[in-house]
CSV table of C-alpha atoms and ligand atoms in Angstrom, one decimal:
chain,number,residue,atom,x,y,z
A,582,MET,CA,-17.5,-59.5,78.0
A,583,SER,CA,-16.9,-55.3,79.1
A,584,ALA,CA,-19.5,-53.5,79.2
A,585,ASP,CA,-17.5,-51.1,76.2
A,586,LEU,CA,-17.8,-54.1,74.0
A,587,ALA,CA,-21.6,-54.6,74.9
A,588,THR,CA,-22.6,-51.1,73.7
A,589,GLY,CA,-20.1,-51.1,70.5
A,590,ARG,CA,-21.7,-54.2,69.5
A,591,GLN,CA,-25.4,-52.4,70.4
A,592,LYS,CA,-24.2,-49.2,68.5
A,593,LEU,CA,-23.0,-51.0,65.5
A,594,ALA,CA,-26.2,-53.3,65.2
A,595,TRP,CA,-28.5,-49.9,65.2
A,596,ALA,CA,-26.7,-48.5,62.7
A,597,ARG,CA,-25.8,-51.3,60.1
A,598,ALA,CA,-30.2,-51.4,60.6
A,599,HIS,CA,-31.2,-47.6,60.0
A,600,MET,CA,-28.3,-48.4,56.7
A,601,PRO,CA,-30.1,-50.1,54.1
A,602,VAL,CA,-28.1,-48.8,51.0
A,603,HIS,CA,-24.7,-50.5,53.0
A,604,ASN,CA,-26.8,-53.9,53.3
A,605,ALA,CA,-27.7,-53.7,49.5
A,606,LEU,CA,-24.3,-53.3,48.5
A,607,ARG,CA,-23.0,-55.7,51.2
A,608,GLU,CA,-24.6,-59.1,50.3
A,609,ARG,CA,-23.4,-58.5,46.2
A,610,LEU,CA,-19.4,-57.6,47.6
A,611,SER,CA,-19.4,-60.0,50.1
A,612,LYS,CA,-20.0,-62.4,47.1
A,613,GLU,CA,-17.8,-61.4,44.6
A,614,ARG,CA,-15.7,-60.1,47.2
A,615,PRO,CA,-14.2,-57.8,44.3
A,616,LEU,CA,-11.3,-56.1,47.1
A,617,ALA,CA,-9.6,-59.1,47.9
A,618,GLY,CA,-5.8,-58.9,48.5
A,619,GLU,CA,-6.3,-54.9,49.0
A,620,CYS,CA,-5.3,-53.3,52.2
A,621,ILE,CA,-8.0,-50.7,52.8
A,622,ALA,CA,-7.0,-47.9,55.3
A,623,VAL,CA,-10.2,-45.5,56.8
A,624,CYS,CA,-9.5,-41.8,58.4
A,625,SER,CA,-12.4,-40.9,59.8
A,626,HIS,CA,-14.4,-40.5,63.2
A,627,ILE,CA,-14.3,-43.9,64.3
A,628,GLU,CA,-18.2,-44.4,65.1
A,629,ALA,CA,-21.0,-47.0,64.4
A,630,LYS,CA,-21.7,-45.4,61.4
A,631,THR,CA,-18.3,-45.3,60.3
A,632,GLY,CA,-18.2,-49.0,61.6
A,633,VAL,CA,-20.6,-50.1,59.0
A,634,LEU,CA,-18.5,-49.0,56.0
A,635,LEU,CA,-15.8,-51.1,57.3
A,636,GLU,CA,-17.5,-53.8,57.8
A,637,THR,CA,-18.9,-53.4,54.5
A,638,LEU,CA,-15.2,-52.8,53.2
A,639,ALA,CA,-14.3,-56.4,54.9
A,640,ARG,CA,-17.2,-58.1,53.3
A,641,ALA,CA,-16.2,-57.6,49.9
A,642,GLY,CA,-12.3,-59.0,50.8
A,643,ALA,CA,-10.6,-55.6,51.8
A,644,SER,CA,-7.9,-56.1,54.8
A,645,VAL,CA,-9.5,-52.7,56.1
A,646,VAL,CA,-7.2,-50.6,59.2
A,647,PHE,CA,-9.0,-47.7,60.6
A,648,THR,CA,-7.7,-44.8,62.7
A,649,GLY,CA,-8.9,-41.1,63.7
A,650,SER,CA,-9.7,-38.6,62.1
A,651,GLU,CA,-9.6,-35.9,64.9
A,652,PRO,CA,-8.6,-36.2,68.7
A,653,GLY,CA,-12.0,-35.7,70.2
A,654,SER,CA,-14.7,-38.2,68.0
A,655,SER,CA,-13.6,-41.2,68.0
A,656,GLN,CA,-15.9,-43.9,70.4
A,657,ASP,CA,-13.7,-46.2,72.4
A,658,ASP,CA,-17.0,-48.9,73.0
A,659,VAL,CA,-17.2,-48.8,69.0
A,660,VAL,CA,-13.1,-49.2,68.1
A,661,ALA,CA,-13.6,-52.2,70.4
A,662,ALA,CA,-16.5,-53.8,69.0
A,663,LEU,CA,-15.0,-52.8,65.5
A,664,ASN,CA,-11.4,-54.4,66.7
A,665,GLU,CA,-13.2,-58.2,67.6
A,666,GLN,CA,-14.0,-58.8,63.5
A,667,ASP,CA,-12.2,-61.0,61.8
A,668,GLY,CA,-10.9,-58.5,58.3
A,669,ILE,CA,-10.7,-55.6,60.7
A,670,THR,CA,-8.0,-53.4,62.8
A,671,GLY,CA,-7.8,-50.3,64.4
A,672,TYR,CA,-6.1,-47.5,66.3
A,673,ALA,CA,-8.1,-44.8,67.4
A,674,GLU,CA,-9.2,-43.5,70.8
A,675,ARG,CA,-11.4,-40.6,72.4
A,676,GLY,CA,-10.1,-37.3,73.7
A,677,ILE,CA,-6.3,-37.6,72.9
A,678,SER,CA,-4.2,-34.7,72.2
A,679,GLU,CA,-2.9,-34.6,68.4
A,680,GLU,CA,0.5,-36.0,68.9
A,681,ARG,CA,-1.6,-39.1,70.4
A,682,LEU,CA,-3.6,-38.9,66.9
A,683,ALA,CA,-0.3,-38.8,65.1
A,684,GLU,CA,0.9,-42.0,67.1
A,685,LEU,CA,-2.0,-43.7,65.9
A,686,HIS,CA,-1.7,-42.5,62.6
A,687,SER,CA,1.4,-44.4,62.3
A,688,GLN,CA,0.7,-47.5,63.7
A,689,ALA,CA,-2.5,-47.5,60.8
A,690,LEU,CA,0.3,-46.7,58.0
A,691,VAL,CA,2.6,-49.6,59.2
A,692,HIS,CA,-0.1,-51.8,57.1
A,693,ALA,CA,1.2,-49.9,54.2
A,694,PRO,CA,-2.6,-49.2,52.4
A,695,THR,CA,-3.1,-49.8,49.0
A,696,MET,CA,-6.7,-47.0,49.3
A,697,ILE,CA,-6.9,-44.7,51.6
A,698,LEU,CA,-10.6,-43.4,52.7
A,699,ASP,CA,-9.7,-40.2,54.2
A,700,ASP,CA,-11.5,-37.6,56.3
A,701,ALA,CA,-9.7,-33.7,55.8
A,702,ALA,CA,-7.0,-35.9,54.2
A,703,GLU,CA,-5.7,-36.3,57.8
A,704,LEU,CA,-3.7,-39.6,57.1
A,705,THR,CA,-3.0,-38.9,53.2
A,706,ALA,CA,-0.8,-35.8,54.6
A,707,ARG,CA,0.7,-38.3,57.5
A,708,MET,CA,1.3,-40.8,54.6
A,709,VAL,CA,3.1,-37.8,52.2
A,710,ASN,CA,5.1,-36.4,55.0
A,711,GLU,CA,6.2,-39.2,56.9
A,712,ARG,CA,5.9,-42.6,55.0
A,713,PRO,CA,7.7,-41.9,51.1
A,714,ASP,CA,8.4,-45.0,51.7
A,715,LEU,CA,4.3,-46.3,50.7
A,716,LEU,CA,4.1,-43.5,48.3
A,717,SER,CA,4.4,-46.4,45.0
A,718,GLY,CA,2.4,-49.1,46.4
A,719,VAL,CA,-0.5,-46.7,46.7
A,720,LYS,CA,-3.4,-46.9,44.3
A,721,GLY,CA,-5.2,-43.9,45.0
A,722,VAL,CA,-7.3,-41.6,47.7
A,723,CYS,CA,-11.1,-41.3,48.5
A,724,GLU,CA,-11.5,-38.1,50.2
A,725,GLN,CA,-15.1,-37.4,51.7
A,726,THR,CA,-14.8,-33.8,53.6
A,727,THR,CA,-14.7,-30.3,51.6
A,728,THR,CA,-11.4,-29.2,53.4
A,729,GLY,CA,-9.6,-32.6,52.4
A,730,VAL,CA,-10.1,-32.0,48.9
A,731,GLN,CA,-8.8,-28.6,49.3
A,732,ARG,CA,-5.9,-29.8,51.2
A,733,ILE,CA,-5.4,-32.4,48.7
A,734,GLN,CA,-5.7,-29.9,45.7
A,735,ALA,CA,-2.6,-28.1,47.7
A,736,MET,CA,-1.1,-31.1,47.7
A,737,LEU,CA,-1.2,-31.5,44.2
A,738,GLY,CA,-0.1,-27.5,43.9
A,739,ASP,CA,3.1,-28.5,45.7
A,740,GLY,CA,4.3,-31.0,43.5
A,741,ALA,CA,3.5,-33.4,46.5
A,742,LEU,CA,0.8,-35.6,45.3
A,743,SER,CA,1.6,-39.4,43.4
A,744,PHE,CA,-1.7,-40.7,42.8
A,745,PRO,CA,-5.0,-39.9,42.2
A,746,ALA,CA,-8.0,-38.5,44.4
A,747,TYR,CA,-11.7,-39.2,44.0
A,748,ALA,CA,-13.4,-35.6,45.3
A,749,VAL,CA,-16.3,-37.8,47.3
A,750,ASN,CA,-17.3,-34.2,49.1
A,751,HIS,CA,-18.7,-33.0,45.5
A,752,THR,CA,-20.8,-35.8,44.4
A,753,PRO,CA,-24.5,-34.8,44.9
A,754,MET,CA,-25.0,-37.9,46.8
A,755,LYS,CA,-22.8,-36.9,49.5
A,756,HIS,CA,-23.0,-32.8,50.1
A,757,GLU,CA,-26.0,-31.9,49.4
A,758,PHE,CA,-27.1,-34.1,52.4
A,759,ASP,CA,-24.4,-34.9,54.4
A,760,ASN,CA,-22.9,-31.0,54.4
A,761,ILE,CA,-26.4,-29.9,54.4
A,762,HIS,CA,-28.5,-32.0,56.5
A,763,GLY,CA,-26.8,-33.9,58.7
A,764,THR,CA,-24.4,-31.6,59.6
A,765,GLY,CA,-27.3,-28.9,59.9
A,766,GLU,CA,-29.1,-31.4,62.4
A,767,SER,CA,-26.2,-32.9,63.8
A,768,ALA,CA,-24.3,-29.7,64.8
A,769,LEU,CA,-27.7,-28.0,66.3
A,770,THR,CA,-28.6,-32.1,68.1
A,771,ASN,CA,-25.4,-31.6,69.7
A,772,LEU,CA,-25.5,-28.1,70.6
A,773,LEU,CA,-28.8,-27.8,72.3
A,774,LEU,CA,-27.9,-31.2,73.8
A,775,THR,CA,-25.2,-29.8,75.7
A,776,THR,CA,-26.0,-26.6,76.8
A,777,ASN,CA,-29.7,-27.5,77.4
A,778,LEU,CA,-31.0,-24.4,76.0
A,779,LEU,CA,-33.6,-23.1,73.8
A,780,LEU,CA,-33.4,-22.1,70.6
A,781,ALA,CA,-36.4,-20.5,69.6
A,782,GLY,CA,-36.1,-16.8,69.6
A,783,LYS,CA,-32.5,-16.7,70.0
A,784,GLN,CA,-29.9,-15.0,68.2
A,785,VAL,CA,-28.2,-17.4,66.5
A,786,VAL,CA,-25.0,-16.4,64.1
A,787,VAL,CA,-23.9,-18.2,61.7
A,788,ALA,CA,-20.6,-18.2,60.0
A,789,GLY,CA,-20.4,-19.3,56.6
A,790,TYR,CA,-22.9,-19.8,54.3
A,791,GLY,CA,-21.5,-22.9,52.0
A,792,ASP,CA,-23.2,-26.3,52.3
A,793,CYS,CA,-22.8,-26.5,55.8
A,794,GLY,CA,-23.6,-22.9,56.7
A,795,VAL,CA,-26.9,-23.8,54.9
A,796,GLY,CA,-28.1,-27.1,56.6
A,797,VAL,CA,-27.3,-25.3,60.0
A,798,ALA,CA,-29.0,-22.0,59.0
A,799,HIS,CA,-32.0,-22.9,57.9
A,800,LYS,CA,-32.7,-25.7,60.1
A,801,ALA,CA,-32.2,-22.9,62.7
A,802,ARG,CA,-34.8,-20.8,61.7
A,803,ALA,CA,-37.0,-23.9,61.9
A,804,LEU,CA,-36.4,-24.0,64.9
A,805,GLY,CA,-37.3,-20.5,65.6
A,806,ALA,CA,-34.1,-18.9,65.8
A,807,GLN,CA,-33.4,-15.0,64.5
A,808,VAL,CA,-30.4,-16.7,62.0
A,809,THR,CA,-27.5,-13.6,60.8
A,810,ILE,CA,-25.1,-15.0,58.2
A,811,THR,CA,-21.6,-14.0,58.0
A,812,GLU,CA,-19.4,-14.5,54.7
A,813,ILE,CA,-16.5,-13.6,52.7
A,814,GLU,CA,-17.7,-14.7,49.4
A,815,PRO,CA,-20.6,-11.9,47.6
A,816,ARG,CA,-22.0,-15.0,46.2
A,817,ALA,CA,-23.2,-16.6,49.5
A,818,ALA,CA,-23.8,-13.5,51.1
A,819,LEU,CA,-26.3,-12.8,48.1
A,820,ARG,CA,-27.8,-16.5,48.7
A,821,ALA,CA,-28.2,-16.0,52.6
A,822,HIS,CA,-29.7,-12.3,51.6
A,823,MET,CA,-31.9,-13.7,48.7
A,824,ASN,CA,-32.7,-16.5,51.4
A,825,GLY,CA,-34.3,-14.2,53.9
A,826,PHE,CA,-31.6,-13.7,56.5
A,827,ALA,CA,-29.6,-11.2,58.1
A,828,VAL,CA,-26.3,-10.6,56.6
A,829,LEU,CA,-24.2,-8.9,58.8
A,830,PRO,CA,-19.8,-8.3,59.1
A,831,MET,CA,-18.3,-10.6,62.4
A,832,LEU,CA,-17.7,-7.5,63.4
A,833,GLU,CA,-21.1,-6.2,64.3
A,834,ALA,CA,-22.8,-9.9,64.0
A,835,ALA,CA,-20.3,-10.6,67.4
A,836,ALA,CA,-22.3,-8.0,69.4
A,837,ILE,CA,-25.9,-9.4,69.0
A,838,GLY,CA,-25.3,-12.9,69.0
A,839,ASP,CA,-26.8,-15.7,71.9
A,840,PHE,CA,-25.6,-18.3,69.8
A,841,PHE,CA,-22.3,-18.7,67.6
A,842,ILE,CA,-22.1,-21.1,64.7
A,843,THR,CA,-18.8,-21.7,62.2
A,844,VAL,CA,-18.9,-23.5,59.6
A,845,THR,CA,-16.2,-21.8,57.2
A,846,GLY,CA,-13.2,-24.2,56.3
A,847,ASN,CA,-10.6,-21.7,57.4
A,848,ARG,CA,-9.0,-20.2,60.8
A,849,ASP,CA,-9.4,-17.4,63.3
A,850,VAL,CA,-13.4,-16.5,62.2
A,851,ILE,CA,-14.4,-16.0,65.8
A,852,ARG,CA,-11.0,-13.6,66.9
A,853,ARG,CA,-10.2,-10.9,70.0
A,854,GLU,CA,-12.0,-8.4,68.5
A,855,HIS,CA,-15.2,-10.0,68.0
A,856,ILE,CA,-15.2,-11.8,71.8
A,857,GLU,CA,-14.4,-8.3,72.6
A,858,ARG,CA,-18.1,-6.8,71.9
A,859,MET,CA,-19.7,-10.0,72.5
A,860,GLN,CA,-23.1,-10.1,75.4
A,861,ASP,CA,-22.4,-11.6,78.3
A,862,GLY,CA,-23.3,-15.7,78.7
A,863,ALA,CA,-23.2,-15.8,74.6
A,864,ILE,CA,-21.8,-19.3,73.3
A,865,LEU,CA,-19.1,-19.7,70.8
A,866,ALA,CA,-19.6,-23.9,68.8
A,867,ASN,CA,-17.8,-24.6,65.9
A,868,ALA,CA,-18.9,-27.3,63.1
A,869,GLY,CA,-15.7,-27.1,60.6
A,870,HIS,CA,-13.5,-29.9,60.7
A,871,PHE,CA,-9.9,-27.6,62.2
A,872,ASN,CA,-10.9,-26.5,66.0
A,873,VAL,CA,-9.1,-23.0,64.4
A,874,GLU,CA,-12.3,-21.4,63.8
A,875,ILE,CA,-12.7,-20.0,67.1
A,876,ASN,CA,-9.4,-18.6,68.0
A,877,SER,CA,-9.2,-20.1,71.5
A,878,ALA,CA,-6.1,-18.3,72.7
A,879,ASP,CA,-7.2,-15.4,72.0
A,880,LEU,CA,-10.5,-16.1,74.2
A,881,ALA,CA,-8.1,-17.5,77.2
A,882,ASP,CA,-5.8,-14.4,76.5
A,883,LEU,CA,-8.8,-12.1,76.8
A,884,ALA,CA,-9.8,-14.3,79.9
A,885,VAL,CA,-9.0,-13.5,83.7
A,886,ALA,CA,-10.7,-16.8,84.9
A,887,ARG,CA,-12.2,-20.1,83.7
A,888,ARG,CA,-13.5,-22.7,84.9
A,889,GLN,CA,-15.9,-25.9,83.4
A,890,ALA,CA,-19.5,-24.7,83.5
A,891,ARG,CA,-21.0,-28.1,82.1
A,892,PRO,CA,-19.8,-31.4,80.4
A,893,GLY,CA,-18.4,-29.6,77.6
A,894,ILE,CA,-18.7,-26.5,78.0
A,895,GLU,CA,-15.8,-24.0,79.2
A,896,ALA,CA,-16.7,-20.9,80.4
A,897,PHE,CA,-14.2,-18.0,80.2
A,898,GLU,CA,-14.8,-14.9,82.2
A,899,LEU,CA,-13.5,-11.5,80.9
A,900,ALA,CA,-11.4,-8.6,83.3
A,901,ASP,CA,-15.3,-6.9,83.4
A,902,GLY,CA,-17.4,-9.9,84.3
A,903,ARG,CA,-18.9,-10.8,81.4
A,904,GLN,CA,-18.6,-14.6,80.4
A,905,ILE,CA,-18.5,-16.5,77.0
A,906,ASN,CA,-18.9,-19.7,76.4
A,907,LEU,CA,-16.8,-21.9,74.7
A,908,VAL,CA,-18.4,-25.9,73.1
A,909,CYS,CA,-16.1,-28.5,73.2
A,910,GLU,CA,-12.4,-27.0,73.5
A,911,GLY,CA,-13.9,-25.4,69.8
A,912,ARG,CA,-13.6,-28.9,68.2
A,913,LEU,CA,-16.5,-30.5,65.9
A,914,VAL,CA,-19.9,-29.9,67.7
A,915,ASN,CA,-21.7,-32.4,66.3
A,916,LEU,CA,-18.5,-35.4,66.8
A,917,ALA,CA,-16.7,-33.9,69.9
A,918,ALA,CA,-19.6,-33.1,72.3
A,919,PRO,CA,-20.4,-35.4,75.2
A,920,THR,CA,-23.2,-36.9,73.9
A,921,ALA,CA,-22.1,-36.6,70.0
A,922,MET,CA,-22.9,-39.2,68.2
A,923,GLY,CA,-22.0,-37.7,64.5
A,924,HIS,CA,-24.8,-37.7,61.4
A,925,PRO,CA,-27.5,-39.2,61.4
A,926,ALA,CA,-27.1,-43.1,60.4
A,927,GLU,CA,-29.1,-42.5,57.4
A,928,VAL,CA,-27.4,-39.4,56.0
A,929,MET,CA,-23.9,-41.0,56.9
A,930,ASP,CA,-25.3,-44.3,54.6
A,931,GLN,CA,-25.3,-42.5,52.0
A,932,THR,CA,-22.0,-40.5,52.2
A,933,PHE,CA,-20.3,-43.9,53.1
A,934,ALA,CA,-21.5,-45.7,50.0
A,935,MET,CA,-20.2,-42.9,48.3
A,936,GLN,CA,-16.9,-43.7,49.7
A,937,LEU,CA,-17.0,-47.1,49.1
A,938,MET,CA,-18.4,-46.8,45.5
A,939,ALA,CA,-15.7,-44.4,44.9
A,940,ALA,CA,-13.0,-46.6,46.1
A,941,LEU,CA,-14.3,-49.4,44.0
A,942,HIS,CA,-14.1,-47.4,40.9
A,943,LEU,CA,-10.6,-45.9,41.4
A,944,PHE,CA,-9.1,-49.4,41.9
A,945,THR,CA,-10.5,-50.6,39.0
A,946,ASN,CA,-9.8,-47.8,37.1
A,947,HIS,CA,-6.7,-45.9,38.9
A,948,SER,CA,-3.8,-46.8,36.2
A,949,SER,CA,-5.3,-44.9,33.9
A,950,LEU,CA,-6.1,-41.7,35.6
A,951,LYS,CA,-3.4,-39.2,36.6
A,952,PRO,CA,-2.1,-38.0,40.3
A,953,GLY,CA,-4.6,-35.1,40.5
A,954,VAL,CA,-7.9,-34.6,42.3
A,955,HIS,CA,-10.8,-36.2,40.1
A,956,PRO,CA,-14.6,-36.5,39.8
A,957,VAL,CA,-16.4,-38.9,40.8
A,958,PRO,CA,-18.1,-40.4,37.7
A,959,ASP,CA,-21.3,-39.5,37.8
A,960,ASP,CA,-23.3,-42.5,37.2
A,961,VAL,CA,-20.8,-44.0,40.2
A,962,ASP,CA,-23.2,-41.5,42.5
A,963,ARG,CA,-26.5,-41.9,40.2
A,964,GLN,CA,-26.3,-45.6,41.1
A,965,VAL,CA,-26.3,-45.0,45.2
A,966,ALA,CA,-29.0,-42.6,44.2
A,967,GLU,CA,-31.0,-45.2,42.3
A,968,ILE,CA,-30.1,-48.1,45.3
A,969,LYS,CA,-31.2,-45.2,48.2
A,970,LEU,CA,-34.7,-44.6,46.4
A,971,GLU,CA,-35.5,-48.5,46.0
A,972,THR,CA,-34.7,-48.7,49.7
A,973,LEU,CA,-37.4,-46.2,50.7
A,974,GLY,CA,-39.6,-47.6,48.1
A,975,ILE,CA,-39.8,-44.4,45.6
A,976,GLN,CA,-40.3,-44.8,41.7
A,977,THR,CA,-39.8,-42.5,39.7
A,978,ASP,CA,-40.7,-41.4,35.6
A,979,GLN,CA,-38.4,-43.1,32.7
A,980,LEU,CA,-37.6,-40.6,30.2
A,981,THR,CA,-39.6,-42.0,26.5
A,982,THR,CA,-38.4,-42.2,23.6
A,983,GLU,CA,-39.6,-38.6,22.5
A,984,GLN,CA,-38.6,-36.6,25.5
A,985,GLN,CA,-34.7,-38.7,25.3
A,986,ARG,CA,-35.0,-37.4,21.2
A,987,PHE,CA,-35.8,-34.3,22.1
A,988,LEU,CA,-33.9,-33.6,25.1
A,989,ASP,CA,-31.2,-34.7,22.4
A,990,SER,CA,-31.9,-32.5,19.6
A,991,TRP,CA,-31.2,-28.6,18.4
A,992,ARG,CA,-32.6,-28.5,15.4
A,993,ALA,CA,-36.4,-26.1,15.5
A,994,SER,CA,-37.6,-28.6,13.3
A,995,ASP,CA,-37.0,-31.5,16.3
A,996,LEU,CA,-37.9,-29.4,18.8
A,997,LEU,CA,-41.5,-28.1,17.9
A,998,ASP,CA,-44.7,-30.6,17.1
A,999,PRO,CA,-44.8,-30.6,13.0
A,1000,ASP,CA,-48.9,-30.0,13.0
B,1232,NAI,P1,-17.7,-24.9,51.7
B,1232,NAI,O1,-16.4,-24.0,50.9
B,1232,NAI,O2,-19.2,-25.1,50.8
B,1232,NAI,O3,-18.3,-23.2,52.8
B,1232,NAI,C1,-17.7,-22.7,53.7
B,1232,NAI,C2,-18.2,-21.1,53.2
B,1232,NAI,O4,-17.4,-20.7,54.4
B,1232,NAI,C3,-17.9,-20.3,51.9
B,1232,NAI,O5,-19.5,-20.0,51.3
B,1232,NAI,C4,-17.1,-19.8,52.1
B,1232,NAI,O6,-17.4,-18.1,51.3
B,1232,NAI,C5,-17.2,-18.9,53.9
B,1232,NAI,N1,-16.0,-18.6,54.3
B,1232,NAI,C6,-14.7,-19.0,54.1
B,1232,NAI,N2,-13.9,-17.9,54.8
B,1232,NAI,C7,-14.6,-17.1,55.9
B,1232,NAI,C8,-14.9,-16.7,57.2
B,1232,NAI,N3,-13.8,-15.4,57.1
B,1232,NAI,N4,-15.8,-15.7,57.4
B,1232,NAI,C9,-17.0,-16.1,56.8
B,1232,NAI,N5,-17.6,-17.1,55.8
B,1232,NAI,C10,-16.4,-17.5,55.6
B,1232,NAI,O7,-18.1,-26.0,52.9
B,1232,NAI,P2,-18.8,-26.9,53.8
B,1232,NAI,O8,-18.9,-27.7,53.0
B,1232,NAI,O9,-19.8,-26.0,54.1
B,1232,NAI,O10,-17.3,-27.3,54.6
B,1232,NAI,C11,-17.1,-25.9,55.9
B,1232,NAI,C12,-16.7,-27.1,56.6
B,1232,NAI,O11,-17.6,-27.8,57.5
B,1232,NAI,C13,-15.3,-28.1,56.4
B,1232,NAI,O12,-13.8,-27.4,57.5
B,1232,NAI,C14,-15.5,-29.3,56.3
B,1232,NAI,O13,-15.3,-29.9,56.3
B,1232,NAI,C15,-17.0,-29.3,57.5
B,1232,NAI,N6,-17.4,-30.5,57.6
B,1232,NAI,C16,-17.9,-30.6,59.1
B,1232,NAI,C17,-18.9,-32.0,58.9
B,1232,NAI,C18,-19.0,-31.8,60.1
B,1232,NAI,O14,-19.9,-32.7,60.5
B,1232,NAI,N7,-19.6,-31.3,60.9
B,1232,NAI,C19,-19.9,-32.5,57.8
B,1232,NAI,C20,-19.0,-31.9,56.5
B,1232,NAI,C21,-18.3,-30.9,56.2
């Protein structure tokens, strides 16, 4: 057995052991096999937790095809350990070009998937653009991230969407845990591992105070950093202010930051005029989906020299001698850094349970859903929360009949005690 295959199997076994919601669902679904006859394509960061989702889908009867959603984030050992399994076929490689990623997506589409579980709408957009012949066979898409839901909405606006899509990202069980705690912990963990520097006492600038930015900012503060937020949205800026963070335009924040972390889902958040003001030694990292949040072309243009400073860090020397450091080419720091393994297993257990349960619901209900972006029904979200609580051994109170009646009432006579 190759070393790759052995480490891939180990990583999968470790992930399985820490994904109890999947274990519970797998046991049930392998008996019922509700997805028998379906071809489900999963486009995501192909590492061990994603592998566990693929295994559960295969046990549920689906023929599973996988591909990477980003050039730097898949792990070759896990890909090998998945490709040896019955019912799972995949096309993913680490550290590839955008062109190679496109080729791998095309190979996955040859399987003519009937459903796609997507990340950032990468495979969905590819299919709509390049394989319109497949669209009539597609029952729907489940989308797991913020940027992907925005892209599918844009497809709908353009008249390019011919099937229903579930906005899995928007479910509480996904974004209140994955985006906040998952991105918060894994972006900082991998930034610190890659730089081997201390966060305590440093000036950290977080661009974007949405779910991911909230997670990164609060956890950086908990580690002792002085955190400044930049925003474009007035309520998000106010929320950051009232949570005790400094809020500044990037032009001012640029001059004070030791670390910069972008998590906006937007482009050019750090660009030429910001880089020009930065301190010597500033470290730039991105945790938003695309590697366009930090304008690396501007950085390259301003540099008189560039060199590899450490694995995963490129140093750009400006004309006056300042050195600005870019972490993993501005790609997702928690997934593309040399030591990166993505979010913690427990968080991905929830995210992928939501993808799985949304897919099962979509499979049963697709014919009654119009093309468009739909919320995942709340009871699906609630079911996953209940399974998760059960695996944790946590119990909650139950509503009494009187409490339920009270909550359902509007007449004062029903709301107040008769005495
Ligand atoms: P969100 O929509 O909740 O928050 C984004 C925030 O950025 C908003 O408050 C928005 O006003 C702000 N923003 C937009 N343009 C800005 C600019 N030019 N300057 C400053 N702020 C700006 O989105 P969420 O869920 O926080 O996701 C952000 C990005 O992270 C998306 O690309 C998403 O796909 C990605 N993501 C990454 C993960 C990871 O593993 N690294 C996990 C989950 C999401």
